Amino acid sequence: MKPVKAFLALIILAMLLSACGAPRQSGTAPDAGENDFHIVTSFYPIYVLTINVAGDIPGVRVTNMTEPQSGCLHDYELSPADMKTLEDADLFIINGAGMEAFMDEVKKAFPDLAIVEAAKDIPLIIDEHTGEPNPHVWVSISNAILQVENIREALKKSDPAHKEQYERNAGEFREKLQALRDRMHDELKDIGSRDIVTFHEAFPYFAREFGLNIAAVIEREPGTEPTAVELQETIETINALGVKAIFAEPQYSARAAETIASETGAKVYLLDPLVTGPKDADPDSYIETMEKNLQTLIEALK
Ligand SMILES: [Zn+2]
C-alpha cells in the first residue's frame, strides 16, 4: 500500500503546483508577450490603421510610441520613454512624408530597426507656402486605404508567421473604408457650398477627395499663431467668396477661428483630422470620426 500512497501524494503535489502556477523553467519573471512580434507605431492615426490589420492577432503586439493626445508630430521631440519603447520594437511603422522629423535620431540610435513608411508611394501635395510635401495623407480615405496596404505588405514580410491574418484583416478593413468613402461621396454630392476655411494644413487630401475648395488656412505653419496681416487676409477671402464655414480642429484652440467668424458671416464648426484620440483607441475610431466629419460637413455646407 505504501508505494500507492506515495504515488497519490505525488499526484496531489503535482495538482497543487499546477494550480498555483509552476515556476517557469527560464527563471525569468512572467512577461506577457515577451516573444510576441512587437509593432510600434509613431502616432495616433498610424496606430489606428495598424490595429485594424494587426490588433487582434495572438502573438502580435502593437504599441503606440506617443500618447494618443500628442497630435501631429511636426515639432515632436523624442523622449527617453520613446527610445525605450523603440528598443523593444521588431518593426516601427511611421507615417512618413516628413511627419516624423526625428527619424534621423531613430536611425542613428537603432541602425538595425526595420522601419516602414505608411505613406510610401502615395503622391504628395506640395504646400504652396512652405514648399514642403504635406504629410497629412491619412485624412483622405483613399490614401488611408493605400496606407493600410503598405502596412499589410510590411507586416507580411517582417512577420510571415501571421501573414494570412494580416491579409484577411486588411481586406476586411479595406471593404469598410471603401463603403465609407462611397457613402461620403454620395452624401456630399449635392451640398450647396464647396468653399471651406480650415485651421491647419491637415485637410488638402480630404478636400481633394471630396471636391471641396480650401479657400484659406488660419494657421499656415503648424504651431504658429497667424499674424494680424494673415488674419485680415483670411477675413477678406471669406467675405469675398462668401465662405459659410470655418473648420476648427478639436486638437487646437478655436480662438483664431472665432475671431475670424466674428468679422465675417461664417460659422465655426469642428472637423477632426484624426490626429488624436482616446487612450484605448478602438479600431473603428477612424470610421466613426469620419462619420462625424461627414455629418458636420452636411450641416455646415447644406
Ligand atoms: Zn498636422
PDB file of C-alpha atoms and ligand atoms in Angstrom:
ATOM      1  CA  MET A   1       0.000   0.000   0.000  1.00  0.00           C
ATOM      2  CA  LYS A   2       2.879   2.355   0.721  1.00  0.00           C
ATOM      3  CA  PRO A   3       4.021   2.915  -2.899  1.00  0.00           C
ATOM      4  CA  VAL A   4       0.402   3.720  -3.867  1.00  0.00           C
ATOM      5  CA  LYS A   5       0.150   6.319  -1.106  1.00  0.00           C
ATOM      6  CA  ALA A   6       3.415   7.892  -2.199  1.00  0.00           C
ATOM      7  CA  PHE A   7       2.154   7.944  -5.791  1.00  0.00           C
ATOM      8  CA  LEU A   8      -1.113   9.642  -4.744  1.00  0.00           C
ATOM      9  CA  ALA A   9       0.831  12.192  -2.726  1.00  0.00           C
ATOM     10  CA  LEU A  10       2.893  12.957  -5.829  1.00  0.00           C
ATOM     11  CA  ILE A  11      -0.224  13.406  -7.931  1.00  0.00           C
ATOM     12  CA  ILE A  12      -1.734  15.750  -5.332  1.00  0.00           C
ATOM     13  CA  LEU A  13       1.516  17.694  -5.180  1.00  0.00           C
ATOM     14  CA  ALA A  14       1.581  17.985  -8.960  1.00  0.00           C
ATOM     15  CA  MET A  15      -2.024  19.224  -8.986  1.00  0.00           C
ATOM     16  CA  LEU A  16      -1.262  21.801  -6.316  1.00  0.00           C
ATOM     17  CA  LEU A  17       1.785  23.014  -8.188  1.00  0.00           C
ATOM     18  CA  SER A  18      -0.037  23.401 -11.476  1.00  0.00           C
ATOM     19  CA  ALA A  19      -2.932  25.117  -9.715  1.00  0.00           C
ATOM     20  CA  CYS A  20      -0.577  27.712  -8.249  1.00  0.00           C
ATOM     21  CA  GLY A  21       1.323  28.001 -11.492  1.00  0.00           C
ATOM     22  CA  ALA A  22       4.559  26.088 -11.633  1.00  0.00           C
ATOM     23  CA  PRO A  23       7.697  28.201 -11.738  1.00  0.00           C
ATOM     24  CA  ARG A  24       8.807  28.966 -15.301  1.00  0.00           C
ATOM     25  CA  GLN A  25      11.797  26.977 -16.420  1.00  0.00           C
ATOM     26  CA  SER A  26      13.671  30.023 -17.648  1.00  0.00           C
ATOM     27  CA  GLY A  27      13.504  31.527 -14.182  1.00  0.00           C
ATOM     28  CA  THR A  28      12.539  34.930 -15.586  1.00  0.00           C
ATOM     29  CA  ALA A  29       9.515  36.813 -14.307  1.00  0.00           C
ATOM     30  CA  PRO A  30       6.329  36.089 -16.268  1.00  0.00           C
ATOM     31  CA  ASP A  31       6.249  38.649 -19.043  1.00  0.00           C
ATOM     32  CA  ALA A  32       3.203  38.775 -21.254  1.00  0.00           C
ATOM     33  CA  GLY A  33       4.180  38.832 -24.865  1.00  0.00           C
ATOM     34  CA  GLU A  34       7.930  38.620 -24.459  1.00  0.00           C
ATOM     35  CA  ASN A  35       8.114  36.558 -27.611  1.00  0.00           C
ATOM     36  CA  ASP A  36       5.418  38.465 -29.453  1.00  0.00           C
ATOM     37  CA  PHE A  37       6.077  40.192 -32.721  1.00  0.00           C
ATOM     38  CA  HIS A  38       6.172  43.749 -31.415  1.00  0.00           C
ATOM     39  CA  ILE A  39       4.975  46.538 -33.692  1.00  0.00           C
ATOM     40  CA  VAL A  40       5.499  50.150 -32.628  1.00  0.00           C
ATOM     41  CA  THR A  41       3.617  52.971 -34.371  1.00  0.00           C
ATOM     42  CA  SER A  42       4.666  56.616 -34.317  1.00  0.00           C
ATOM     43  CA  PHE A  43       1.368  58.347 -33.556  1.00  0.00           C
ATOM     44  CA  TYR A  44      -2.385  58.022 -33.289  1.00  0.00           C
ATOM     45  CA  PRO A  45      -3.609  57.784 -36.922  1.00  0.00           C
ATOM     46  CA  ILE A  46      -0.956  55.219 -37.803  1.00  0.00           C
ATOM     47  CA  TYR A  47      -1.789  53.302 -34.631  1.00  0.00           C
ATOM     48  CA  VAL A  48      -5.486  53.145 -35.527  1.00  0.00           C
ATOM     49  CA  LEU A  49      -4.788  51.955 -39.080  1.00  0.00           C
ATOM     50  CA  THR A  50      -2.313  49.367 -37.780  1.00  0.00           C
ATOM     51  CA  ILE A  51      -4.571  47.860 -35.085  1.00  0.00           C
ATOM     52  CA  ASN A  52      -7.109  47.196 -37.820  1.00  0.00           C
ATOM     53  CA  VAL A  53      -4.539  44.988 -39.535  1.00  0.00           C
ATOM     54  CA  ALA A  54      -2.706  43.511 -36.532  1.00  0.00           C
ATOM     55  CA  GLY A  55      -4.600  44.350 -33.348  1.00  0.00           C
ATOM     56  CA  ASP A  56      -6.419  41.102 -32.698  1.00  0.00           C
ATOM     57  CA  ILE A  57      -3.765  38.517 -33.514  1.00  0.00           C
ATOM     58  CA  PRO A  58      -2.392  36.368 -30.655  1.00  0.00           C
ATOM     59  CA  GLY A  59       1.386  36.659 -30.621  1.00  0.00           C
ATOM     60  CA  VAL A  60       1.344  40.148 -32.130  1.00  0.00           C
ATOM     61  CA  ARG A  61       1.519  43.277 -30.007  1.00  0.00           C
ATOM     62  CA  VAL A  62       1.004  46.875 -31.144  1.00  0.00           C
ATOM     63  CA  THR A  63       2.272  49.816 -29.087  1.00  0.00           C
ATOM     64  CA  ASN A  64       1.772  53.468 -29.935  1.00  0.00           C
ATOM     65  CA  MET A  65       5.023  55.302 -29.170  1.00  0.00           C
ATOM     66  CA  THR A  66       3.414  58.667 -28.400  1.00  0.00           C
ATOM     67  CA  GLU A  67       0.412  59.489 -26.251  1.00  0.00           C
ATOM     68  CA  PRO A  68      -2.856  59.433 -28.239  1.00  0.00           C
ATOM     69  CA  GLN A  69      -3.291  63.130 -27.395  1.00  0.00           C
ATOM     70  CA  SER A  70       0.113  64.133 -28.797  1.00  0.00           C
ATOM     71  CA  GLY A  71      -1.355  65.168 -32.139  1.00  0.00           C
ATOM     72  CA  CYS A  72       0.731  65.829 -35.227  1.00  0.00           C
ATOM     73  CA  LEU A  73       4.435  65.202 -34.809  1.00  0.00           C
ATOM     74  CA  HIS A  74       5.578  68.294 -36.746  1.00  0.00           C
ATOM     75  CA  ASP A  75       7.727  69.575 -33.872  1.00  0.00           C
ATOM     76  CA  TYR A  76       7.842  66.456 -31.736  1.00  0.00           C
ATOM     77  CA  GLU A  77      10.978  65.625 -29.785  1.00  0.00           C
ATOM     78  CA  LEU A  78      11.698  62.040 -28.774  1.00  0.00           C
ATOM     79  CA  SER A  79      11.590  61.326 -25.046  1.00  0.00           C
ATOM     80  CA  PRO A  80      13.658  58.739 -23.151  1.00  0.00           C
ATOM     81  CA  ALA A  81      10.428  56.707 -22.811  1.00  0.00           C
ATOM     82  CA  ASP A  82      10.023  56.726 -26.609  1.00  0.00           C
ATOM     83  CA  MET A  83      13.573  55.427 -27.030  1.00  0.00           C
ATOM     84  CA  LYS A  84      12.837  52.658 -24.548  1.00  0.00           C
ATOM     85  CA  THR A  85       9.714  51.669 -26.497  1.00  0.00           C
ATOM     86  CA  LEU A  86      11.687  51.552 -29.740  1.00  0.00           C
ATOM     87  CA  GLU A  87      14.396  49.435 -28.145  1.00  0.00           C
ATOM     88  CA  ASP A  88      11.840  46.650 -27.827  1.00  0.00           C
ATOM     89  CA  ALA A  89      10.339  47.025 -31.334  1.00  0.00           C
ATOM     90  CA  ASP A  90      10.506  44.468 -34.132  1.00  0.00           C
ATOM     91  CA  LEU A  91       9.011  46.922 -36.613  1.00  0.00           C
ATOM     92  CA  PHE A  92       8.455  50.691 -36.451  1.00  0.00           C
ATOM     93  CA  ILE A  93       5.555  51.944 -38.562  1.00  0.00           C
ATOM     94  CA  ILE A  94       5.589  55.669 -39.254  1.00  0.00           C
ATOM     95  CA  ASN A  95       3.503  57.916 -41.460  1.00  0.00           C
ATOM     96  CA  GLY A  96       6.498  59.283 -43.349  1.00  0.00           C
ATOM     97  CA  ALA A  97       6.222  62.132 -45.877  1.00  0.00           C
ATOM     98  CA  GLY A  98       8.119  64.300 -43.383  1.00  0.00           C
ATOM     99  CA  MET A  99       5.705  63.967 -40.455  1.00  0.00           C
ATOM    100  CA  GLU A 100       8.282  62.334 -38.163  1.00  0.00           C
ATOM    101  CA  ALA A 101      11.055  64.914 -38.207  1.00  0.00           C
ATOM    102  CA  PHE A 102      13.018  62.897 -35.642  1.00  0.00           C
ATOM    103  CA  MET A 103      13.767  59.898 -37.845  1.00  0.00           C
ATOM    104  CA  ASP A 104      17.496  60.646 -38.229  1.00  0.00           C
ATOM    105  CA  GLU A 105      17.802  60.320 -34.482  1.00  0.00           C
ATOM    106  CA  VAL A 106      15.906  56.999 -34.504  1.00  0.00           C
ATOM    107  CA  LYS A 107      18.047  55.573 -37.303  1.00  0.00           C
ATOM    108  CA  LYS A 108      21.205  56.607 -35.516  1.00  0.00           C
ATOM    109  CA  ALA A 109      20.145  55.032 -32.225  1.00  0.00           C
ATOM    110  CA  PHE A 110      18.697  51.848 -33.795  1.00  0.00           C
ATOM    111  CA  PRO A 111      20.503  51.187 -37.091  1.00  0.00           C
ATOM    112  CA  ASP A 112      19.002  47.687 -37.371  1.00  0.00           C
ATOM    113  CA  LEU A 113      15.387  48.604 -36.649  1.00  0.00           C
ATOM    114  CA  ALA A 114      13.020  47.799 -39.521  1.00  0.00           C
ATOM    115  CA  ILE A 115      11.079  50.947 -40.448  1.00  0.00           C
ATOM    116  CA  VAL A 116       8.035  51.236 -42.697  1.00  0.00           C
ATOM    117  CA  GLU A 117       6.607  54.431 -44.113  1.00  0.00           C
ATOM    118  CA  ALA A 118       2.865  54.009 -44.438  1.00  0.00           C
ATOM    119  CA  ALA A 119       2.757  56.932 -46.903  1.00  0.00           C
ATOM    120  CA  LYS A 120       5.264  55.238 -49.227  1.00  0.00           C
ATOM    121  CA  ASP A 121       4.477  55.804 -52.943  1.00  0.00           C
ATOM    122  CA  ILE A 122       1.414  57.976 -52.215  1.00  0.00           C
ATOM    123  CA  PRO A 123       1.544  61.089 -54.434  1.00  0.00           C
ATOM    124  CA  LEU A 124       2.082  64.060 -52.128  1.00  0.00           C
ATOM    125  CA  ILE A 125       0.609  67.554 -52.302  1.00  0.00           C
ATOM    126  CA  ILE A 126       3.288  70.243 -52.044  1.00  0.00           C
ATOM    127  CA  ASP A 127       2.353  73.050 -49.671  1.00  0.00           C
ATOM    128  CA  GLU A 128       2.402  76.337 -51.551  1.00  0.00           C
ATOM    129  CA  HIS A 129       3.551  78.343 -48.512  1.00  0.00           C
ATOM    130  CA  THR A 130       6.305  76.082 -47.220  1.00  0.00           C
ATOM    131  CA  GLY A 131       7.276  74.253 -50.425  1.00  0.00           C
ATOM    132  CA  GLU A 132       7.307  71.038 -48.354  1.00  0.00           C
ATOM    133  CA  PRO A 133       5.218  67.921 -49.014  1.00  0.00           C
ATOM    134  CA  ASN A 134       2.031  67.859 -46.962  1.00  0.00           C
ATOM    135  CA  PRO A 135       2.226  64.786 -44.680  1.00  0.00           C
ATOM    136  CA  HIS A 136      -1.490  64.527 -43.674  1.00  0.00           C
ATOM    137  CA  VAL A 137      -2.253  61.818 -46.218  1.00  0.00           C
ATOM    138  CA  TRP A 138      -4.469  59.619 -43.973  1.00  0.00           C
ATOM    139  CA  VAL A 139      -7.200  62.281 -43.869  1.00  0.00           C
ATOM    140  CA  SER A 140      -8.176  61.126 -47.377  1.00  0.00           C
ATOM    141  CA  ILE A 141      -9.914  57.764 -47.157  1.00  0.00           C
ATOM    142  CA  SER A 142      -8.386  56.652 -50.467  1.00  0.00           C
ATOM    143  CA  ASN A 143      -4.934  57.370 -49.069  1.00  0.00           C
ATOM    144  CA  ALA A 144      -5.774  55.597 -45.812  1.00  0.00           C
ATOM    145  CA  ILE A 145      -6.578  52.525 -47.928  1.00  0.00           C
ATOM    146  CA  LEU A 146      -3.148  52.787 -49.595  1.00  0.00           C
ATOM    147  CA  GLN A 147      -1.515  53.186 -46.191  1.00  0.00           C
ATOM    148  CA  VAL A 148      -3.267  50.067 -44.933  1.00  0.00           C
ATOM    149  CA  GLU A 149      -1.899  48.207 -47.965  1.00  0.00           C
ATOM    150  CA  ASN A 150       1.639  49.395 -47.228  1.00  0.00           C
ATOM    151  CA  ILE A 151       1.248  48.366 -43.589  1.00  0.00           C
ATOM    152  CA  ARG A 152      -0.126  44.949 -44.612  1.00  0.00           C
ATOM    153  CA  GLU A 153       2.754  44.288 -47.028  1.00  0.00           C
ATOM    154  CA  ALA A 154       5.364  45.313 -44.464  1.00  0.00           C
ATOM    155  CA  LEU A 155       3.817  43.084 -41.807  1.00  0.00           C
ATOM    156  CA  LYS A 156       3.607  40.064 -44.123  1.00  0.00           C
ATOM    157  CA  LYS A 157       7.269  40.484 -44.972  1.00  0.00           C
ATOM    158  CA  SER A 158       8.523  41.102 -41.420  1.00  0.00           C
ATOM    159  CA  ASP A 159       6.277  38.565 -39.698  1.00  0.00           C
ATOM    160  CA  PRO A 160       5.377  35.865 -42.234  1.00  0.00           C
ATOM    161  CA  ALA A 161       4.039  33.580 -39.468  1.00  0.00           C
ATOM    162  CA  HIS A 162       0.873  35.728 -39.332  1.00  0.00           C
ATOM    163  CA  LYS A 163       0.601  36.717 -42.955  1.00  0.00           C
ATOM    164  CA  GLU A 164      -2.804  35.142 -43.515  1.00  0.00           C
ATOM    165  CA  GLN A 165      -4.309  37.065 -40.588  1.00  0.00           C
ATOM    166  CA  TYR A 166      -2.775  40.327 -41.804  1.00  0.00           C
ATOM    167  CA  GLU A 167      -4.154  39.683 -45.269  1.00  0.00           C
ATOM    168  CA  ARG A 168      -7.647  38.905 -44.003  1.00  0.00           C
ATOM    169  CA  ASN A 169      -7.823  41.826 -41.554  1.00  0.00           C
ATOM    170  CA  ALA A 170      -6.551  44.327 -44.127  1.00  0.00           C
ATOM    171  CA  GLY A 171      -9.083  43.042 -46.657  1.00  0.00           C
ATOM    172  CA  GLU A 172     -11.972  43.465 -44.227  1.00  0.00           C
ATOM    173  CA  PHE A 173     -10.858  46.949 -43.204  1.00  0.00           C
ATOM    174  CA  ARG A 174     -10.425  47.949 -46.834  1.00  0.00           C
ATOM    175  CA  GLU A 175     -14.037  46.995 -47.543  1.00  0.00           C
ATOM    176  CA  LYS A 176     -15.276  49.137 -44.658  1.00  0.00           C
ATOM    177  CA  LEU A 177     -13.181  52.093 -45.795  1.00  0.00           C
ATOM    178  CA  GLN A 178     -14.395  51.791 -49.373  1.00  0.00           C
ATOM    179  CA  ALA A 179     -18.016  51.671 -48.238  1.00  0.00           C
ATOM    180  CA  LEU A 180     -17.476  54.784 -46.090  1.00  0.00           C
ATOM    181  CA  ARG A 181     -15.802  56.647 -48.952  1.00  0.00           C
ATOM    182  CA  ASP A 182     -18.606  55.777 -51.356  1.00  0.00           C
ATOM    183  CA  ARG A 183     -21.273  56.896 -48.917  1.00  0.00           C
ATOM    184  CA  MET A 184     -19.451  60.168 -48.217  1.00  0.00           C
ATOM    185  CA  HIS A 185     -19.159  60.863 -51.956  1.00  0.00           C
ATOM    186  CA  ASP A 186     -22.835  60.222 -52.280  1.00  0.00           C
ATOM    187  CA  GLU A 187     -23.915  62.441 -49.403  1.00  0.00           C
ATOM    188  CA  LEU A 188     -21.567  65.317 -50.263  1.00  0.00           C
ATOM    189  CA  LYS A 189     -22.519  65.294 -53.933  1.00  0.00           C
ATOM    190  CA  ASP A 190     -25.231  67.933 -53.640  1.00  0.00           C
ATOM    191  CA  ILE A 191     -24.013  70.225 -50.858  1.00  0.00           C
ATOM    192  CA  GLY A 192     -24.638  73.913 -51.559  1.00  0.00           C
ATOM    193  CA  SER A 193     -21.201  75.364 -50.919  1.00  0.00           C
ATOM    194  CA  ARG A 194     -17.749  73.894 -51.527  1.00  0.00           C
ATOM    195  CA  ASP A 195     -15.527  76.657 -50.110  1.00  0.00           C
ATOM    196  CA  ILE A 196     -14.149  75.982 -46.655  1.00  0.00           C
ATOM    197  CA  VAL A 197     -11.587  77.504 -44.303  1.00  0.00           C
ATOM    198  CA  THR A 198      -9.592  75.070 -42.186  1.00  0.00           C
ATOM    199  CA  PHE A 199      -7.395  75.513 -39.158  1.00  0.00           C
ATOM    200  CA  HIS A 200      -4.040  73.953 -40.067  1.00  0.00           C
ATOM    201  CA  GLU A 201      -2.832  72.258 -43.228  1.00  0.00           C
ATOM    202  CA  ALA A 202      -4.428  68.923 -42.387  1.00  0.00           C
ATOM    203  CA  PHE A 203      -7.192  68.802 -44.987  1.00  0.00           C
ATOM    204  CA  PRO A 204      -5.839  69.204 -48.551  1.00  0.00           C
ATOM    205  CA  TYR A 205      -6.060  65.456 -49.291  1.00  0.00           C
ATOM    206  CA  PHE A 206      -9.533  65.244 -47.782  1.00  0.00           C
ATOM    207  CA  ALA A 207     -10.713  68.329 -49.709  1.00  0.00           C
ATOM    208  CA  ARG A 208      -9.360  66.951 -52.974  1.00  0.00           C
ATOM    209  CA  GLU A 209     -11.078  63.623 -52.392  1.00  0.00           C
ATOM    210  CA  PHE A 210     -14.478  65.197 -51.850  1.00  0.00           C
ATOM    211  CA  GLY A 211     -14.223  68.142 -54.241  1.00  0.00           C
ATOM    212  CA  LEU A 212     -14.019  70.855 -51.548  1.00  0.00           C
ATOM    213  CA  ASN A 213     -12.068  74.071 -52.006  1.00  0.00           C
ATOM    214  CA  ILE A 214      -9.871  75.221 -49.122  1.00  0.00           C
ATOM    215  CA  ALA A 215     -10.219  78.968 -49.568  1.00  0.00           C
ATOM    216  CA  ALA A 216      -7.885  79.785 -46.675  1.00  0.00           C
ATOM    217  CA  VAL A 217      -5.971  78.180 -43.813  1.00  0.00           C
ATOM    218  CA  ILE A 218      -5.908  80.021 -40.490  1.00  0.00           C
ATOM    219  CA  GLU A 219      -2.623  78.711 -39.119  1.00  0.00           C
ATOM    220  CA  ARG A 220      -0.240  78.432 -42.045  1.00  0.00           C
ATOM    221  CA  GLU A 221       2.691  76.980 -40.159  1.00  0.00           C
ATOM    222  CA  PRO A 222       1.847  74.346 -37.581  1.00  0.00           C
ATOM    223  CA  GLY A 223       2.268  75.738 -34.076  1.00  0.00           C
ATOM    224  CA  THR A 224       2.469  79.409 -35.038  1.00  0.00           C
ATOM    225  CA  GLU A 225      -0.366  81.871 -34.428  1.00  0.00           C
ATOM    226  CA  PRO A 226      -1.497  83.738 -37.523  1.00  0.00           C
ATOM    227  CA  THR A 227      -0.178  87.303 -37.774  1.00  0.00           C
ATOM    228  CA  ALA A 228      -2.572  90.256 -37.850  1.00  0.00           C
ATOM    229  CA  VAL A 229      -1.944  90.615 -41.586  1.00  0.00           C
ATOM    230  CA  GLU A 230      -2.688  86.928 -42.187  1.00  0.00           C
ATOM    231  CA  LEU A 231      -5.889  87.146 -40.140  1.00  0.00           C
ATOM    232  CA  GLN A 232      -7.007  90.164 -42.172  1.00  0.00           C
ATOM    233  CA  GLU A 233      -6.260  88.330 -45.443  1.00  0.00           C
ATOM    234  CA  THR A 234      -8.315  85.360 -44.294  1.00  0.00           C
ATOM    235  CA  ILE A 235     -11.210  87.630 -43.339  1.00  0.00           C
ATOM    236  CA  GLU A 236     -11.114  89.303 -46.773  1.00  0.00           C
ATOM    237  CA  THR A 237     -11.032  85.947 -48.572  1.00  0.00           C
ATOM    238  CA  ILE A 238     -14.039  84.704 -46.576  1.00  0.00           C
ATOM    239  CA  ASN A 239     -16.031  87.851 -47.298  1.00  0.00           C
ATOM    240  CA  ALA A 240     -15.099  87.887 -50.997  1.00  0.00           C
ATOM    241  CA  LEU A 241     -16.087  84.237 -51.540  1.00  0.00           C
ATOM    242  CA  GLY A 242     -18.993  84.194 -49.112  1.00  0.00           C
ATOM    243  CA  VAL A 243     -17.476  81.238 -47.256  1.00  0.00           C
ATOM    244  CA  LYS A 244     -20.054  79.857 -44.793  1.00  0.00           C
ATOM    245  CA  ALA A 245     -17.956  77.539 -42.669  1.00  0.00           C
ATOM    246  CA  ILE A 246     -14.694  77.758 -40.759  1.00  0.00           C
ATOM    247  CA  PHE A 247     -13.462  74.427 -39.506  1.00  0.00           C
ATOM    248  CA  ALA A 248     -11.501  74.466 -36.281  1.00  0.00           C
ATOM    249  CA  GLU A 249      -9.873  71.250 -35.076  1.00  0.00           C
ATOM    250  CA  PRO A 250     -10.580  69.647 -31.707  1.00  0.00           C
ATOM    251  CA  GLN A 251      -6.821  69.432 -31.103  1.00  0.00           C
ATOM    252  CA  TYR A 252      -6.300  73.196 -31.233  1.00  0.00           C
ATOM    253  CA  SER A 253      -7.829  76.301 -29.716  1.00  0.00           C
ATOM    254  CA  ALA A 254     -10.711  77.729 -31.724  1.00  0.00           C
ATOM    255  CA  ARG A 255      -9.829  81.298 -30.686  1.00  0.00           C
ATOM    256  CA  ALA A 256      -8.460  82.491 -34.042  1.00  0.00           C
ATOM    257  CA  ALA A 257     -11.381  80.824 -35.834  1.00  0.00           C
ATOM    258  CA  GLU A 258     -13.834  82.641 -33.572  1.00  0.00           C
ATOM    259  CA  THR A 259     -12.102  85.977 -34.122  1.00  0.00           C
ATOM    260  CA  ILE A 260     -12.457  85.465 -37.863  1.00  0.00           C
ATOM    261  CA  ALA A 261     -16.072  84.325 -37.537  1.00  0.00           C
ATOM    262  CA  SER A 262     -16.974  87.479 -35.599  1.00  0.00           C
ATOM    263  CA  GLU A 263     -15.643  89.591 -38.508  1.00  0.00           C
ATOM    264  CA  THR A 264     -17.425  87.597 -41.197  1.00  0.00           C
ATOM    265  CA  GLY A 265     -20.715  85.825 -41.727  1.00  0.00           C
ATOM    266  CA  ALA A 266     -19.053  82.410 -41.358  1.00  0.00           C
ATOM    267  CA  LYS A 267     -19.759  79.971 -38.542  1.00  0.00           C
ATOM    268  CA  VAL A 268     -17.208  77.813 -36.686  1.00  0.00           C
ATOM    269  CA  TYR A 269     -17.517  74.019 -36.789  1.00  0.00           C
ATOM    270  CA  LEU A 270     -15.180  71.250 -35.671  1.00  0.00           C
ATOM    271  CA  LEU A 271     -13.613  68.986 -38.257  1.00  0.00           C
ATOM    272  CA  ASP A 272     -11.389  66.223 -36.902  1.00  0.00           C
ATOM    273  CA  PRO A 273      -8.246  65.317 -38.877  1.00  0.00           C
ATOM    274  CA  LEU A 274      -7.831  62.179 -36.737  1.00  0.00           C
ATOM    275  CA  VAL A 275      -4.507  63.202 -35.276  1.00  0.00           C
ATOM    276  CA  THR A 276      -5.565  62.454 -31.697  1.00  0.00           C
ATOM    277  CA  GLY A 277      -7.877  60.008 -29.981  1.00  0.00           C
ATOM    278  CA  PRO A 278      -8.785  58.264 -26.745  1.00  0.00           C
ATOM    279  CA  LYS A 279      -6.194  56.298 -24.805  1.00  0.00           C
ATOM    280  CA  ASP A 280      -7.861  52.971 -25.507  1.00  0.00           C
ATOM    281  CA  ALA A 281      -8.412  53.675 -29.187  1.00  0.00           C
ATOM    282  CA  ASP A 282     -10.916  51.445 -30.878  1.00  0.00           C
ATOM    283  CA  PRO A 283     -10.150  50.006 -34.341  1.00  0.00           C
ATOM    284  CA  ASP A 284     -13.380  51.684 -35.508  1.00  0.00           C
ATOM    285  CA  SER A 285     -12.189  55.154 -34.427  1.00  0.00           C
ATOM    286  CA  TYR A 286     -11.152  56.103 -37.955  1.00  0.00           C
ATOM    287  CA  ILE A 287     -14.532  55.256 -39.420  1.00  0.00           C
ATOM    288  CA  GLU A 288     -16.520  56.761 -36.535  1.00  0.00           C
ATOM    289  CA  THR A 289     -14.609  60.064 -36.664  1.00  0.00           C
ATOM    290  CA  MET A 290     -15.062  60.307 -40.429  1.00  0.00           C
ATOM    291  CA  GLU A 291     -18.791  59.710 -39.961  1.00  0.00           C
ATOM    292  CA  LYS A 292     -18.867  62.656 -37.553  1.00  0.00           C
ATOM    293  CA  ASN A 293     -16.947  64.787 -40.052  1.00  0.00           C
ATOM    294  CA  LEU A 294     -19.475  63.863 -42.718  1.00  0.00           C
ATOM    295  CA  GLN A 295     -22.398  64.977 -40.535  1.00  0.00           C
ATOM    296  CA  THR A 296     -20.577  68.240 -39.707  1.00  0.00           C
ATOM    297  CA  LEU A 297     -19.912  68.974 -43.379  1.00  0.00           C
ATOM    298  CA  ILE A 298     -23.516  68.313 -44.329  1.00  0.00           C
ATOM    299  CA  GLU A 299     -24.742  70.648 -41.594  1.00  0.00           C
ATOM    300  CA  ALA A 300     -22.177  73.371 -42.384  1.00  0.00           C
ATOM    301  CA  LEU A 301     -22.407  73.357 -46.174  1.00  0.00           C
ATOM    302  CA  LYS A 302     -26.017  72.390 -46.902  1.00  0.00           C
TER     303      LYS A 302
HETATM  304 ZN    ZN B   1      -0.521  68.405 -38.802  1.00  0.00          ZN
END
